[in-house]
C-alpha cells in the first residue's frame, strides 16, 4: 500500500501572477536584491500571511524573519491588493501593528520562535525556503508577532 504524498504549494499561487511579478520587482528594487531572491522572499511573506490568517486563535504566535519582512512591507504598500488577498480567500486580514521598541519589549530568540513559524507554514501546506527563516526576529529589525492567541507582546503585534 502506498501513501499519497502531498507536495507543498508555492504561496505565490495565492495571488495573480502579474501582481506577484510586480510585487517581487518592488522588493528587488527597494532592497537591492536579485530577482530570484526577491521572488523567494515575496513567496515566503505570502506564505506567512496566509498561515497567520488561517491560524487558530489558541495556536502560538508566529514571528516574521528579518529576511522575509521587507516583502510584507512592500505588499502593504499595495493596499487594494493586500485587502483583496485576504477577502478573496475568505480570511481575516492580518493587520500590521509594528513594535516601536519603547517599553523594553523584546522578541524571544529567533532560534526559539522561527522554527515554530516554519512548522506552521509547512503544516498549512506551503513550500518553505529554510534559509530565509534563519535570520533574527526582533523589535528593532522586524515586526514580529501575528497577534494570535497567547501574544506575549500586546503592543508589538500583527493581528487579524
PDB file of C-alpha atoms in Angstrom:
ATOM      1  CA  UNK A   1       0.000   0.000   0.000  1.00  0.00           C
ATOM      2  CA  UNK A   2       1.408   3.387  -0.925  1.00  0.00           C
ATOM      3  CA  UNK A   3       0.775   6.637   0.843  1.00  0.00           C
ATOM      4  CA  UNK A   4      -0.071   9.715  -1.210  1.00  0.00           C
ATOM      5  CA  UNK A   5       2.481  12.465  -0.700  1.00  0.00           C
ATOM      6  CA  UNK A   6       1.195  15.998  -0.924  1.00  0.00           C
ATOM      7  CA  UNK A   7       3.628  18.436  -2.476  1.00  0.00           C
ATOM      8  CA  UNK A   8       3.901  21.783  -0.751  1.00  0.00           C
ATOM      9  CA  UNK A   9       2.363  24.678  -2.647  1.00  0.00           C
ATOM     10  CA  UNK A  10       4.292  27.808  -3.554  1.00  0.00           C
ATOM     11  CA  UNK A  11       2.430  30.661  -1.865  1.00  0.00           C
ATOM     12  CA  UNK A  12       2.849  32.828  -4.952  1.00  0.00           C
ATOM     13  CA  UNK A  13      -0.060  30.871  -6.442  1.00  0.00           C
ATOM     14  CA  UNK A  14      -2.361  32.677  -3.989  1.00  0.00           C
ATOM     15  CA  UNK A  15      -2.043  35.968  -5.899  1.00  0.00           C
ATOM     16  CA  UNK A  16      -2.369  36.968  -9.532  1.00  0.00           C
ATOM     17  CA  UNK A  17       0.886  36.123 -11.386  1.00  0.00           C
ATOM     18  CA  UNK A  18       1.196  39.659 -12.792  1.00  0.00           C
ATOM     19  CA  UNK A  19       0.824  41.128  -9.313  1.00  0.00           C
ATOM     20  CA  UNK A  20       3.369  38.686  -7.880  1.00  0.00           C
ATOM     21  CA  UNK A  21       5.866  39.825 -10.508  1.00  0.00           C
ATOM     22  CA  UNK A  22       5.150  43.495  -9.784  1.00  0.00           C
ATOM     23  CA  UNK A  23       5.473  42.963  -6.034  1.00  0.00           C
ATOM     24  CA  UNK A  24       8.693  40.966  -6.267  1.00  0.00           C
ATOM     25  CA  UNK A  25      10.184  43.595  -8.626  1.00  0.00           C
ATOM     26  CA  UNK A  26       9.440  46.255  -5.989  1.00  0.00           C
ATOM     27  CA  UNK A  27      11.082  44.113  -3.300  1.00  0.00           C
ATOM     28  CA  UNK A  28      14.144  43.642  -5.512  1.00  0.00           C
ATOM     29  CA  UNK A  29      14.467  47.330  -6.315  1.00  0.00           C
ATOM     30  CA  UNK A  30      13.731  48.617  -2.801  1.00  0.00           C
ATOM     31  CA  UNK A  31      16.089  46.212  -1.038  1.00  0.00           C
ATOM     32  CA  UNK A  32      18.859  45.666  -3.569  1.00  0.00           C
ATOM     33  CA  UNK A  33      18.036  42.002  -4.107  1.00  0.00           C
ATOM     34  CA  UNK A  34      18.457  39.989  -7.275  1.00  0.00           C
ATOM     35  CA  UNK A  35      15.139  38.924  -8.793  1.00  0.00           C
ATOM     36  CA  UNK A  36      15.421  35.267  -7.758  1.00  0.00           C
ATOM     37  CA  UNK A  37      15.946  36.184  -4.099  1.00  0.00           C
ATOM     38  CA  UNK A  38      13.191  38.811  -4.229  1.00  0.00           C
ATOM     39  CA  UNK A  39      10.750  36.233  -5.584  1.00  0.00           C
ATOM     40  CA  UNK A  40      11.694  33.773  -2.837  1.00  0.00           C
ATOM     41  CA  UNK A  41      11.296  36.440  -0.138  1.00  0.00           C
ATOM     42  CA  UNK A  42       7.937  37.532  -1.580  1.00  0.00           C
ATOM     43  CA  UNK A  43       6.682  33.949  -1.754  1.00  0.00           C
ATOM     44  CA  UNK A  44       7.612  33.393   1.888  1.00  0.00           C
ATOM     45  CA  UNK A  45       5.894  36.598   3.010  1.00  0.00           C
ATOM     46  CA  UNK A  46       2.694  35.465   1.289  1.00  0.00           C
ATOM     47  CA  UNK A  47       3.005  32.033   2.919  1.00  0.00           C
ATOM     48  CA  UNK A  48       3.468  33.678   6.328  1.00  0.00           C
ATOM     49  CA  UNK A  49       0.412  35.901   5.854  1.00  0.00           C
ATOM     50  CA  UNK A  50      -1.768  33.053   4.614  1.00  0.00           C
ATOM     51  CA  UNK A  51      -0.677  30.909   7.554  1.00  0.00           C
ATOM     52  CA  UNK A  52      -1.340  33.706  10.066  1.00  0.00           C
ATOM     53  CA  UNK A  53      -4.772  34.383   8.595  1.00  0.00           C
ATOM     54  CA  UNK A  54      -5.760  30.732   8.985  1.00  0.00           C
ATOM     55  CA  UNK A  55      -4.118  30.143  12.363  1.00  0.00           C
ATOM     56  CA  UNK A  56      -6.417  29.021  15.182  1.00  0.00           C
ATOM     57  CA  UNK A  57      -6.712  31.607  17.940  1.00  0.00           C
ATOM     58  CA  UNK A  58      -5.266  29.235  20.532  1.00  0.00           C
ATOM     59  CA  UNK A  59      -2.150  28.489  18.441  1.00  0.00           C
ATOM     60  CA  UNK A  60       1.162  30.033  19.496  1.00  0.00           C
ATOM     61  CA  UNK A  61       2.177  33.365  17.946  1.00  0.00           C
ATOM     62  CA  UNK A  62       4.076  33.303  14.672  1.00  0.00           C
ATOM     63  CA  UNK A  63       7.081  35.520  14.020  1.00  0.00           C
ATOM     64  CA  UNK A  64       8.409  37.091  10.859  1.00  0.00           C
ATOM     65  CA  UNK A  65      12.038  36.645   9.894  1.00  0.00           C
ATOM     66  CA  UNK A  66      14.262  39.621   9.182  1.00  0.00           C
ATOM     67  CA  UNK A  67      14.915  38.298   5.649  1.00  0.00           C
ATOM     68  CA  UNK A  68      11.236  37.983   4.692  1.00  0.00           C
ATOM     69  CA  UNK A  69       9.858  41.089   6.403  1.00  0.00           C
ATOM     70  CA  UNK A  70      10.665  43.522   3.535  1.00  0.00           C
ATOM     71  CA  UNK A  71       8.221  41.724   1.249  1.00  0.00           C
ATOM     72  CA  UNK A  72       5.402  42.103   3.774  1.00  0.00           C
ATOM     73  CA  UNK A  73       6.086  45.829   3.947  1.00  0.00           C
ATOM     74  CA  UNK A  74       6.088  46.055   0.154  1.00  0.00           C
ATOM     75  CA  UNK A  75       2.789  44.135  -0.018  1.00  0.00           C
ATOM     76  CA  UNK A  76       1.234  46.581   2.469  1.00  0.00           C
ATOM     77  CA  UNK A  77       2.031  49.434   0.072  1.00  0.00           C
ATOM     78  CA  UNK A  78      -0.458  47.883  -2.365  1.00  0.00           C
ATOM     79  CA  UNK A  79      -3.421  48.430  -0.063  1.00  0.00           C
ATOM     80  CA  UNK A  80      -6.116  47.347  -2.530  1.00  0.00           C
ATOM     81  CA  UNK A  81      -4.297  44.125  -3.441  1.00  0.00           C
ATOM     82  CA  UNK A  82      -3.462  43.467   0.215  1.00  0.00           C
ATOM     83  CA  UNK A  83      -7.117  43.737   1.252  1.00  0.00           C
ATOM     84  CA  UNK A  84      -8.235  41.710  -1.771  1.00  0.00           C
ATOM     85  CA  UNK A  85      -5.742  38.961  -0.922  1.00  0.00           C
ATOM     86  CA  UNK A  86      -7.486  38.215   2.373  1.00  0.00           C
ATOM     87  CA  UNK A  87     -11.040  38.863   1.187  1.00  0.00           C
ATOM     88  CA  UNK A  88     -10.699  36.664  -1.898  1.00  0.00           C
ATOM     89  CA  UNK A  89      -9.716  33.695   0.275  1.00  0.00           C
ATOM     90  CA  UNK A  90     -12.310  34.420   2.956  1.00  0.00           C
ATOM     91  CA  UNK A  91      -9.608  35.022   5.567  1.00  0.00           C
ATOM     92  CA  UNK A  92      -9.454  37.696   8.234  1.00  0.00           C
ATOM     93  CA  UNK A  93      -6.967  40.412   7.340  1.00  0.00           C
ATOM     94  CA  UNK A  94      -3.634  40.245   9.133  1.00  0.00           C
ATOM     95  CA  UNK A  95      -3.099  43.768  10.393  1.00  0.00           C
ATOM     96  CA  UNK A  96       0.305  45.319  10.761  1.00  0.00           C
ATOM     97  CA  UNK A  97       0.965  46.768  14.209  1.00  0.00           C
ATOM     98  CA  UNK A  98       4.741  47.135  14.466  1.00  0.00           C
ATOM     99  CA  UNK A  99       6.540  47.420  17.737  1.00  0.00           C
ATOM    100  CA  UNK A 100       8.276  50.748  18.176  1.00  0.00           C
ATOM    101  CA  UNK A 101      10.765  49.302  20.656  1.00  0.00           C
ATOM    102  CA  UNK A 102       9.618  51.508  23.532  1.00  0.00           C
ATOM    103  CA  UNK A 103       8.852  49.993  26.930  1.00  0.00           C
ATOM    104  CA  UNK A 104      11.593  47.375  26.810  1.00  0.00           C
ATOM    105  CA  UNK A 105       9.598  44.942  24.655  1.00  0.00           C
ATOM    106  CA  UNK A 106      11.841  42.367  23.010  1.00  0.00           C
ATOM    107  CA  UNK A 107      11.072  39.312  20.985  1.00  0.00           C
ATOM    108  CA  UNK A 108      12.062  35.834  22.077  1.00  0.00           C
ATOM    109  CA  UNK A 109      15.223  34.444  20.485  1.00  0.00           C
ATOM    110  CA  UNK A 110      14.789  33.629  16.806  1.00  0.00           C
ATOM    111  CA  UNK A 111      16.055  30.099  17.456  1.00  0.00           C
ATOM    112  CA  UNK A 112      13.035  29.573  19.732  1.00  0.00           C
ATOM    113  CA  UNK A 113      10.288  31.084  17.577  1.00  0.00           C
ATOM    114  CA  UNK A 114      11.236  30.873  13.910  1.00  0.00           C
ATOM    115  CA  UNK A 115      11.197  27.036  13.825  1.00  0.00           C
ATOM    116  CA  UNK A 116       7.604  27.172  15.122  1.00  0.00           C
ATOM    117  CA  UNK A 117       6.704  29.598  12.349  1.00  0.00           C
ATOM    118  CA  UNK A 118       8.355  27.400   9.716  1.00  0.00           C
ATOM    119  CA  UNK A 119       6.490  24.355  11.042  1.00  0.00           C
ATOM    120  CA  UNK A 120       3.179  26.236  10.909  1.00  0.00           C
ATOM    121  CA  UNK A 121       3.812  27.348   7.313  1.00  0.00           C
ATOM    122  CA  UNK A 122       4.674  23.785   6.323  1.00  0.00           C
ATOM    123  CA  UNK A 123       1.592  22.445   8.127  1.00  0.00           C
ATOM    124  CA  UNK A 124      -0.517  24.948   6.210  1.00  0.00           C
ATOM    125  CA  UNK A 125       0.768  23.251   3.040  1.00  0.00           C
ATOM    126  CA  UNK A 126       3.180  25.886   1.767  1.00  0.00           C
ATOM    127  CA  UNK A 127       6.689  25.424   0.460  1.00  0.00           C
ATOM    128  CA  UNK A 128       9.330  26.821   2.833  1.00  0.00           C
ATOM    129  CA  UNK A 129      12.707  28.289   1.950  1.00  0.00           C
ATOM    130  CA  UNK A 130      14.511  27.460   5.237  1.00  0.00           C
ATOM    131  CA  UNK A 131      17.445  29.790   4.573  1.00  0.00           C
ATOM    132  CA  UNK A 132      15.053  32.754   4.715  1.00  0.00           C
ATOM    133  CA  UNK A 133      13.889  31.813   8.203  1.00  0.00           C
ATOM    134  CA  UNK A 134      17.313  31.680   9.860  1.00  0.00           C
ATOM    135  CA  UNK A 135      17.750  35.399  10.460  1.00  0.00           C
ATOM    136  CA  UNK A 136      16.648  37.064  13.671  1.00  0.00           C
ATOM    137  CA  UNK A 137      13.287  38.372  14.738  1.00  0.00           C
ATOM    138  CA  UNK A 138      13.322  41.433  16.961  1.00  0.00           C
ATOM    139  CA  UNK A 139      11.580  44.753  17.557  1.00  0.00           C
ATOM    140  CA  UNK A 140      14.401  46.753  16.041  1.00  0.00           C
ATOM    141  CA  UNK A 141      14.507  44.998  12.693  1.00  0.00           C
ATOM    142  CA  UNK A 142      11.232  43.177  12.131  1.00  0.00           C
ATOM    143  CA  UNK A 143       7.587  43.409  13.009  1.00  0.00           C
ATOM    144  CA  UNK A 144       7.307  40.095  14.792  1.00  0.00           C
ATOM    145  CA  UNK A 145       4.183  38.550  16.141  1.00  0.00           C
ATOM    146  CA  UNK A 146       0.986  37.944  14.245  1.00  0.00           C
ATOM    147  CA  UNK A 147      -1.052  38.662  17.388  1.00  0.00           C
ATOM    148  CA  UNK A 148      -2.937  35.357  17.568  1.00  0.00           C
ATOM    149  CA  UNK A 149      -3.727  33.765  20.903  1.00  0.00           C
ATOM    150  CA  UNK A 150      -1.062  33.933  23.579  1.00  0.00           C
ATOM    151  CA  UNK A 151       0.574  37.047  22.161  1.00  0.00           C
ATOM    152  CA  UNK A 152       3.396  37.841  24.602  1.00  0.00           C
ATOM    153  CA  UNK A 153       3.841  41.374  23.242  1.00  0.00           C
ATOM    154  CA  UNK A 154       0.479  43.125  23.305  1.00  0.00           C
ATOM    155  CA  UNK A 155       1.916  46.358  21.906  1.00  0.00           C
ATOM    156  CA  UNK A 156       4.070  44.650  19.268  1.00  0.00           C
ATOM    157  CA  UNK A 157       1.767  42.575  17.176  1.00  0.00           C
ATOM    158  CA  UNK A 158       0.327  41.528  13.900  1.00  0.00           C
ATOM    159  CA  UNK A 159      -3.269  40.634  14.384  1.00  0.00           C
ATOM    160  CA  UNK A 160      -6.373  39.755  12.492  1.00  0.00           C
TER     161      UNK A 160
END
